[in-house]
Coordinates of C-alpha atoms in Angstrom, one line a residue:
M1 CA 70.0 -18.3 -11.0
S2 CA 69.0 -15.3 -10.2
Q3 CA 71.7 -14.1 -12.8
L4 CA 70.8 -15.8 -14.9
L5 CA 67.6 -15.5 -14.5
D6 CA 67.8 -11.3 -15.6
S7 CA 70.3 -12.3 -18.3
P8 CA 69.6 -10.4 -21.7
Y9 CA 71.1 -13.3 -23.3
F10 CA 67.8 -15.4 -20.7
Q11 CA 65.5 -11.8 -22.1
L12 CA 66.6 -12.7 -25.8
F13 CA 65.7 -15.6 -25.6
F14 CA 62.3 -15.9 -24.1
T15 CA 61.4 -13.2 -26.9
I16 CA 63.0 -15.2 -29.3
G17 CA 61.6 -18.6 -27.7
A18 CA 57.3 -15.8 -27.4
A19 CA 57.9 -15.1 -30.9
L20 CA 58.4 -19.0 -32.3
M21 CA 56.3 -19.7 -30.4
A22 CA 53.5 -17.5 -31.8
I23 CA 53.9 -18.4 -35.9
S24 CA 54.0 -22.3 -34.5
V25 CA 50.4 -21.1 -33.4
L26 CA 49.9 -19.0 -36.0
I27 CA 50.9 -22.7 -38.0
V28 CA 48.9 -24.4 -36.1
R29 CA 45.5 -22.4 -36.3
L30 CA 45.2 -22.0 -40.2
K31 CA 45.7 -26.0 -40.4
A32 CA 42.9 -26.0 -38.0
S33 CA 40.5 -24.1 -40.2
R34 CA 40.9 -27.1 -42.7
R35 CA 38.9 -29.6 -40.5
P36 CA 35.5 -29.8 -38.4
V37 CA 35.2 -28.4 -34.9
T38 CA 35.1 -30.9 -32.4
I39 CA 33.6 -30.1 -28.2
K40 CA 36.9 -31.3 -27.3
K41 CA 39.7 -29.6 -29.7
I42 CA 37.8 -25.4 -28.2
I43 CA 37.8 -27.1 -24.6
I44 CA 41.9 -29.3 -24.4
P45 CA 43.9 -25.5 -25.3
P46 CA 42.6 -23.5 -22.6
L47 CA 43.0 -27.8 -20.1
G48 CA 46.4 -27.7 -21.2
M49 CA 47.4 -24.6 -20.0
A50 CA 45.8 -24.5 -16.5
T51 CA 48.3 -27.3 -15.9
G52 CA 50.8 -24.3 -15.9
F53 CA 49.3 -22.5 -12.3
L54 CA 51.1 -25.4 -10.7
M55 CA 53.8 -22.4 -11.3
F56 CA 52.8 -20.8 -9.0
I57 CA 54.5 -23.4 -6.3
E58 CA 56.7 -22.1 -6.4
P59 CA 57.1 -18.7 -3.7
Q60 CA 59.8 -16.3 -6.5
M61 CA 56.4 -17.0 -9.2
R62 CA 53.5 -16.1 -7.2
I63 CA 52.3 -12.7 -7.7
P64 CA 49.6 -10.0 -5.0
W65 CA 45.9 -11.0 -6.0
I66 CA 45.2 -7.2 -7.2
W67 CA 48.3 -8.1 -10.1
V68 CA 46.0 -11.8 -10.9
I69 CA 42.9 -9.7 -11.4
V70 CA 44.4 -6.8 -13.4
A71 CA 46.1 -9.8 -15.6
F72 CA 43.1 -11.5 -15.8
A73 CA 40.5 -8.4 -16.5
A74 CA 43.0 -7.5 -19.5
G75 CA 43.3 -11.2 -21.1
W76 CA 39.2 -11.1 -20.4
F77 CA 38.5 -7.7 -22.0
L78 CA 41.2 -6.5 -23.8
F79 CA 43.1 -9.7 -25.4
S80 CA 40.1 -11.6 -26.0
Y81 CA 37.4 -9.1 -27.8
P82 CA 39.7 -8.9 -31.3
L83 CA 39.7 -13.0 -31.3
V84 CA 36.1 -13.1 -30.5
R85 CA 35.3 -10.2 -33.3
T86 CA 36.9 -12.9 -35.6
T87 CA 35.9 -16.0 -35.1
H88 CA 32.7 -17.7 -36.7
F89 CA 31.8 -21.0 -37.4
E90 CA 30.0 -22.6 -40.3
T91 CA 28.7 -25.4 -41.9
V92 CA 29.7 -27.9 -44.2
D93 CA 28.2 -31.0 -44.8
G94 CA 26.6 -31.3 -41.4
E95 CA 30.0 -30.3 -39.7
V96 CA 31.7 -27.2 -38.2
Y97 CA 34.4 -25.9 -39.1
A98 CA 35.8 -22.4 -39.0
K99 CA 35.7 -19.9 -40.5
R100 CA 39.6 -18.3 -41.6
S101 CA 39.1 -14.6 -41.5
P102 CA 41.4 -13.1 -43.4
G103 CA 43.0 -11.4 -40.4
F104 CA 42.9 -13.6 -38.4
A105 CA 46.8 -13.6 -38.8
Y106 CA 47.1 -10.3 -38.3
I107 CA 45.8 -10.6 -35.6
L108 CA 48.0 -12.8 -33.5
I109 CA 50.8 -11.0 -34.9
G110 CA 49.3 -7.9 -33.2
L111 CA 48.2 -9.7 -30.3
L112 CA 52.0 -10.7 -29.9
A113 CA 53.8 -7.7 -30.3
V114 CA 51.1 -6.0 -28.1
R115 CA 52.6 -8.0 -25.6
L116 CA 56.0 -8.1 -26.1
A117 CA 55.3 -4.7 -26.1
L118 CA 53.9 -4.1 -22.8
H119 CA 56.6 -7.8 -21.4
E120 CA 59.6 -4.9 -21.9
V121 CA 58.1 -2.2 -19.7
V122 CA 56.5 -4.3 -17.0
E123 CA 59.6 -6.2 -16.4
Q124 CA 61.5 -2.9 -15.8
Y125 CA 59.1 -2.8 -12.3
I126 CA 59.1 -6.4 -11.4
S127 CA 61.5 -10.1 -11.2
V128 CA 60.9 -11.9 -14.6
L129 CA 60.0 -14.3 -12.5
Q130 CA 56.6 -12.5 -11.9
T131 CA 56.4 -10.9 -15.2
G132 CA 56.0 -13.6 -16.4
S133 CA 54.1 -14.9 -14.0
V134 CA 51.9 -11.7 -15.3
F135 CA 51.8 -12.4 -18.6
F136 CA 50.4 -15.9 -18.5
I137 CA 47.7 -15.3 -16.3
L138 CA 47.0 -12.6 -18.8
A139 CA 46.6 -15.4 -21.7
F140 CA 44.7 -17.7 -19.7
G141 CA 41.8 -14.9 -19.5
M142 CA 42.3 -14.1 -23.3
I143 CA 41.9 -18.2 -24.5
L144 CA 38.9 -18.9 -21.4
R145 CA 37.6 -16.1 -22.7
W146 CA 37.2 -17.1 -26.4
R147 CA 37.3 -20.8 -26.0
L148 CA 33.9 -20.6 -23.8
F149 CA 33.0 -18.5 -27.3
M150 CA 34.3 -20.6 -29.3
Y151 CA 32.3 -23.0 -27.0
T152 CA 29.2 -20.9 -26.6
K153 CA 28.6 -20.2 -31.0
F154 CA 29.4 -24.1 -31.3
K155 CA 26.6 -25.4 -29.3
A156 CA 24.4 -23.3 -30.9
I157 CA 25.1 -23.8 -34.8
Q158 CA 25.0 -27.3 -33.9
H159 CA 21.7 -27.3 -33.2

């Protein structure tokens, strides 16, 4: 199993998979701007993503707490920043919609490129599984801050 995870084919498969997931997220986000925003649509993504913490049941996925703190902080402060800055809402006919930002797609693609580049660097120093853990924590910090921001903005515009 370890040989499979360390093979270049697995790493290539992971990179292609990450790119396909990012493209699908981009398409979903662009389509979502055509429908009203609800609290449910804001909170379900981080709740769904939180199920990923079950990966830490597997000992090979566990990482030191300092790595958790650094990865979460990087996601919270650095990676979420462009998403927070480009997320705006507007009210149309009494319903709240996400305003489409012209740079949003480029920001998502840029974040993906930076994450993939960092992934390649980090993977040289720690195992593939631990790299996955680090980047999951980073992504969770990014999504959590962005969605909390969206929630507070949504509540403010609703009143």
